[in-house]
PDB file of C-alpha atoms in Angstrom:
ATOM      1  CA  MET A   1     121.519  48.654  72.472  1.00  0.00           C
ATOM      2  CA  VAL A   2     117.991  49.904  73.032  1.00  0.00           C
ATOM      3  CA  ILE A   3     117.083  53.599  73.279  1.00  0.00           C
ATOM      4  CA  ASP A   4     113.610  54.536  74.458  1.00  0.00           C
ATOM      5  CA  HIS A   5     111.568  56.586  76.940  1.00  0.00           C
ATOM      6  CA  LEU A   6     110.363  55.315  80.297  1.00  0.00           C
ATOM      7  CA  GLU A   7     106.714  55.605  79.218  1.00  0.00           C
ATOM      8  CA  ASN A   8     107.425  52.742  76.764  1.00  0.00           C
ATOM      9  CA  TYR A   9     109.121  50.451  79.296  1.00  0.00           C
ATOM     10  CA  LYS A  10     106.619  47.598  78.858  1.00  0.00           C
ATOM     11  CA  LYS A  11     108.067  46.923  75.404  1.00  0.00           C
ATOM     12  CA  GLN A  12     111.392  46.014  77.032  1.00  0.00           C
ATOM     13  CA  ILE A  13     110.423  43.851  80.026  1.00  0.00           C
ATOM     14  CA  ALA A  14     110.494  40.579  78.063  1.00  0.00           C
ATOM     15  CA  LEU A  15     114.229  41.021  77.408  1.00  0.00           C
ATOM     16  CA  HIS A  16     115.285  39.889  80.912  1.00  0.00           C
ATOM     17  CA  PRO A  17     113.486  38.410  83.943  1.00  0.00           C
ATOM     18  CA  LEU A  18     114.557  41.344  86.154  1.00  0.00           C
ATOM     19  CA  PHE A  19     113.627  44.122  83.706  1.00  0.00           C
ATOM     20  CA  ASP A  20     110.096  44.472  85.089  1.00  0.00           C
ATOM     21  CA  THR A  21     111.510  45.019  88.594  1.00  0.00           C
ATOM     22  CA  ALA A  22     114.170  47.375  87.205  1.00  0.00           C
ATOM     23  CA  PHE A  23     111.644  49.532  85.372  1.00  0.00           C
ATOM     24  CA  GLN A  24     109.261  49.545  88.339  1.00  0.00           C
ATOM     25  CA  TYR A  25     112.150  50.956  90.383  1.00  0.00           C
ATOM     26  CA  LEU A  26     112.752  53.695  87.782  1.00  0.00           C
ATOM     27  CA  ARG A  27     109.043  54.542  87.739  1.00  0.00           C
ATOM     28  CA  SER A  28     109.026  54.872  91.549  1.00  0.00           C
ATOM     29  CA  ILE A  29     111.926  57.344  91.768  1.00  0.00           C
ATOM     30  CA  LYS A  30     111.269  60.501  93.741  1.00  0.00           C
ATOM     31  CA  THR A  31     113.981  62.854  92.531  1.00  0.00           C
ATOM     32  CA  ALA A  32     114.134  64.958  95.694  1.00  0.00           C
ATOM     33  CA  GLU A  33     114.868  61.862  97.806  1.00  0.00           C
ATOM     34  CA  LEU A  34     117.731  60.501  95.681  1.00  0.00           C
ATOM     35  CA  VAL A  35     121.229  60.530  97.121  1.00  0.00           C
ATOM     36  CA  GLU A  36     124.300  59.734  95.044  1.00  0.00           C
ATOM     37  CA  GLY A  37     125.721  56.269  95.473  1.00  0.00           C
ATOM     38  CA  LYS A  38     124.731  52.621  95.254  1.00  0.00           C
ATOM     39  CA  ILE A  39     121.236  51.358  96.088  1.00  0.00           C
ATOM     40  CA  GLU A  40     120.641  47.616  96.386  1.00  0.00           C
ATOM     41  CA  ILE A  41     117.373  46.465  94.860  1.00  0.00           C
ATOM     42  CA  LYS A  42     117.939  42.686  94.615  1.00  0.00           C
ATOM     43  CA  GLY A  43     121.447  42.269  95.988  1.00  0.00           C
ATOM     44  CA  ASP A  44     124.116  41.774  93.323  1.00  0.00           C
ATOM     45  CA  ASP A  45     121.501  40.725  90.756  1.00  0.00           C
ATOM     46  CA  LEU A  46     120.005  44.204  90.448  1.00  0.00           C
ATOM     47  CA  PHE A  47     121.260  47.464  91.891  1.00  0.00           C
ATOM     48  CA  ALA A  48     121.249  51.156  91.059  1.00  0.00           C
ATOM     49  CA  ILE A  49     124.008  53.735  90.970  1.00  0.00           C
ATOM     50  CA  ILE A  50     122.812  57.331  91.326  1.00  0.00           C
ATOM     51  CA  ALA A  51     125.092  59.989  89.819  1.00  0.00           C
ATOM     52  CA  SER A  52     124.873  63.761  89.435  1.00  0.00           C
ATOM     53  CA  PRO A  53     127.902  64.828  87.411  1.00  0.00           C
ATOM     54  CA  GLY A  54     126.218  68.091  86.416  1.00  0.00           C
ATOM     55  CA  THR A  55     127.699  69.714  83.329  1.00  0.00           C
ATOM     56  CA  LEU A  56     130.947  68.463  81.821  1.00  0.00           C
ATOM     57  CA  ILE A  57     132.750  67.583  78.597  1.00  0.00           C
ATOM     58  CA  ASP A  58     134.986  64.513  78.360  1.00  0.00           C
ATOM     59  CA  GLU A  59     137.730  65.498  75.913  1.00  0.00           C
ATOM     60  CA  ASN A  60     138.971  61.903  75.571  1.00  0.00           C
ATOM     61  CA  PRO A  61     136.030  59.498  76.027  1.00  0.00           C
ATOM     62  CA  LYS A  62     136.649  55.765  76.326  1.00  0.00           C
ATOM     63  CA  LEU A  63     134.257  53.005  75.373  1.00  0.00           C
ATOM     64  CA  GLU A  64     133.498  50.450  78.081  1.00  0.00           C
ATOM     65  CA  ALA A  65     131.904  47.017  77.943  1.00  0.00           C
ATOM     66  CA  HIS A  66     130.729  44.446  80.500  1.00  0.00           C
ATOM     67  CA  LYS A  67     130.324  40.654  80.568  1.00  0.00           C
ATOM     68  CA  VAL A  68     128.331  40.034  83.755  1.00  0.00           C
ATOM     69  CA  TYR A  69     125.912  42.990  83.796  1.00  0.00           C
ATOM     70  CA  ILE A  70     123.470  44.693  81.472  1.00  0.00           C
ATOM     71  CA  ASP A  71     123.266  48.463  82.095  1.00  0.00           C
ATOM     72  CA  ILE A  72     120.199  50.643  81.915  1.00  0.00           C
ATOM     73  CA  HIS A  73     121.233  54.319  81.844  1.00  0.00           C
ATOM     74  CA  TYR A  74     118.196  56.436  82.763  1.00  0.00           C
ATOM     75  CA  ILE A  75     118.192  60.244  82.584  1.00  0.00           C
ATOM     76  CA  ILE A  76     116.375  61.868  85.516  1.00  0.00           C
ATOM     77  CA  GLU A  77     117.339  65.463  84.671  1.00  0.00           C
ATOM     78  CA  GLY A  78     119.436  67.163  82.008  1.00  0.00           C
ATOM     79  CA  THR A  79     121.065  65.649  78.936  1.00  0.00           C
ATOM     80  CA  GLU A  80     123.886  63.250  78.148  1.00  0.00           C
ATOM     81  CA  LEU A  81     125.760  62.612  74.922  1.00  0.00           C
ATOM     82  CA  PHE A  82     126.187  58.833  74.890  1.00  0.00           C
ATOM     83  CA  GLY A  83     128.534  56.850  72.631  1.00  0.00           C
ATOM     84  CA  TRP A  84     128.064  53.371  71.157  1.00  0.00           C
ATOM     85  CA  LYS A  85     129.992  50.870  69.049  1.00  0.00           C
ATOM     86  CA  SER A  86     129.577  47.132  68.581  1.00  0.00           C
ATOM     87  CA  ILE A  87     132.115  45.288  70.705  1.00  0.00           C
ATOM     88  CA  SER A  88     132.943  43.213  67.614  1.00  0.00           C
ATOM     89  CA  GLU A  89     134.362  46.387  66.021  1.00  0.00           C
ATOM     90  CA  CYS A  90     136.426  47.506  69.027  1.00  0.00           C
ATOM     91  CA  ASP A  91     140.067  46.794  68.293  1.00  0.00           C
ATOM     92  CA  GLN A  92     141.908  49.166  70.622  1.00  0.00           C
ATOM     93  CA  PRO A  93     141.664  47.775  74.164  1.00  0.00           C
ATOM     94  CA  ILE A  94     143.430  49.865  76.777  1.00  0.00           C
ATOM     95  CA  ASP A  95     144.004  46.867  79.039  1.00  0.00           C
ATOM     96  CA  SER A  96     142.685  43.347  79.492  1.00  0.00           C
ATOM     97  CA  PHE A  97     139.216  42.675  80.880  1.00  0.00           C
ATOM     98  CA  ASN A  98     138.902  43.433  84.619  1.00  0.00           C
ATOM     99  CA  ASP A  99     136.893  40.475  85.976  1.00  0.00           C
ATOM    100  CA  GLU A 100     136.604  41.972  89.462  1.00  0.00           C
ATOM    101  CA  LYS A 101     135.020  45.220  88.221  1.00  0.00           C
ATOM    102  CA  ASP A 102     133.338  43.676  85.139  1.00  0.00           C
ATOM    103  CA  TYR A 103     134.644  46.014  82.471  1.00  0.00           C
ATOM    104  CA  ILE A 104     137.099  46.588  79.684  1.00  0.00           C
ATOM    105  CA  LEU A 105     137.960  49.978  78.182  1.00  0.00           C
ATOM    106  CA  TYR A 106     138.614  50.709  74.519  1.00  0.00           C
ATOM    107  CA  ASP A 107     140.284  53.716  72.937  1.00  0.00           C
ATOM    108  CA  ASN A 108     138.366  53.506  69.645  1.00  0.00           C
ATOM    109  CA  LYS A 109     137.306  56.996  68.562  1.00  0.00           C
ATOM    110  CA  ASP A 110     134.993  56.243  65.649  1.00  0.00           C
ATOM    111  CA  PHE A 111     131.728  55.534  67.458  1.00  0.00           C
ATOM    112  CA  SER A 112     128.131  56.666  67.090  1.00  0.00           C
ATOM    113  CA  THR A 113     126.550  59.102  69.539  1.00  0.00           C
ATOM    114  CA  ILE A 114     123.039  59.848  70.689  1.00  0.00           C
ATOM    115  CA  LYS A 115     121.754  62.572  72.973  1.00  0.00           C
ATOM    116  CA  LEU A 116     119.759  61.148  75.876  1.00  0.00           C
ATOM    117  CA  THR A 117     117.260  63.525  77.486  1.00  0.00           C
ATOM    118  CA  LYS A 118     115.062  63.584  80.576  1.00  0.00           C
ATOM    119  CA  GLY A 119     112.932  60.450  80.763  1.00  0.00           C
ATOM    120  CA  SER A 120     114.942  58.489  78.202  1.00  0.00           C
ATOM    121  CA  PHE A 121     117.067  55.417  78.766  1.00  0.00           C
ATOM    122  CA  ALA A 122     119.706  53.322  77.027  1.00  0.00           C
ATOM    123  CA  ILE A 123     119.945  49.578  77.615  1.00  0.00           C
ATOM    124  CA  VAL A 124     123.440  48.302  76.878  1.00  0.00           C
ATOM    125  CA  PHE A 125     124.192  44.600  76.601  1.00  0.00           C
ATOM    126  CA  PRO A 126     127.596  42.855  76.665  1.00  0.00           C
ATOM    127  CA  GLU A 127     127.873  43.255  72.885  1.00  0.00           C
ATOM    128  CA  ASP A 128     127.504  47.041  73.248  1.00  0.00           C
ATOM    129  CA  ALA A 129     130.624  49.071  73.956  1.00  0.00           C
ATOM    130  CA  HIS A 130     129.435  52.408  75.285  1.00  0.00           C
ATOM    131  CA  ALA A 131     130.792  55.784  76.333  1.00  0.00           C
ATOM    132  CA  PRO A 132     128.476  57.523  78.784  1.00  0.00           C
ATOM    133  CA  GLY A 133     129.058  61.119  79.816  1.00  0.00           C
ATOM    134  CA  ILE A 134     130.786  62.400  76.689  1.00  0.00           C
ATOM    135  CA  GLU A 135     129.012  65.698  77.210  1.00  0.00           C
ATOM    136  CA  THR A 136     126.480  66.406  79.938  1.00  0.00           C
ATOM    137  CA  THR A 137     124.272  69.337  80.838  1.00  0.00           C
ATOM    138  CA  ASN A 138     122.789  69.510  84.354  1.00  0.00           C
ATOM    139  CA  LEU A 139     122.812  65.701  84.404  1.00  0.00           C
ATOM    140  CA  LYS A 140     121.287  63.541  87.108  1.00  0.00           C
ATOM    141  CA  LYS A 141     120.977  59.865  86.199  1.00  0.00           C
ATOM    142  CA  VAL A 142     120.532  56.326  87.402  1.00  0.00           C
ATOM    143  CA  VAL A 143     122.525  53.399  86.082  1.00  0.00           C
ATOM    144  CA  LEU A 144     120.845  50.084  86.811  1.00  0.00           C
ATOM    145  CA  LYS A 145     123.111  47.042  86.792  1.00  0.00           C
ATOM    146  CA  ILE A 146     121.273  43.799  85.981  1.00  0.00           C
ATOM    147  CA  LYS A 147     123.119  40.492  86.225  1.00  0.00           C
ATOM    148  CA  ILE A 148     122.818  38.369  83.115  1.00  0.00           C
TER     149      ILE A 148
END
């Protein structure tokens, strides 16, 4: 997992051929024009999901992991408590991997957390089980999905 601020995006673009396009999209966002939902950028290879959950607390967070997509969670407004654990240490799957939706959920409770703030992002790779939205305050975010 990588945690950083958008102003430092150039340090990350070598990690994947579509990261430059992904970060250019994030840099071009005009907050007032964003509408919740899915936005195609490069078809299924790169798309954005806009979410505004506001303020909430997840009393029973689950870790999730993907095989086909890398996620970039970018905070437009507010804050988000974000969980992380290496997939190699996740031993409590809730169900088998869902190939159609590209995810598996884990019920492991002993994970690390970090507070993401406005302008920051988290890049999560297939080896990163993550729990977004553990606690949010006035949150508006973009999740970019980048096909591996």
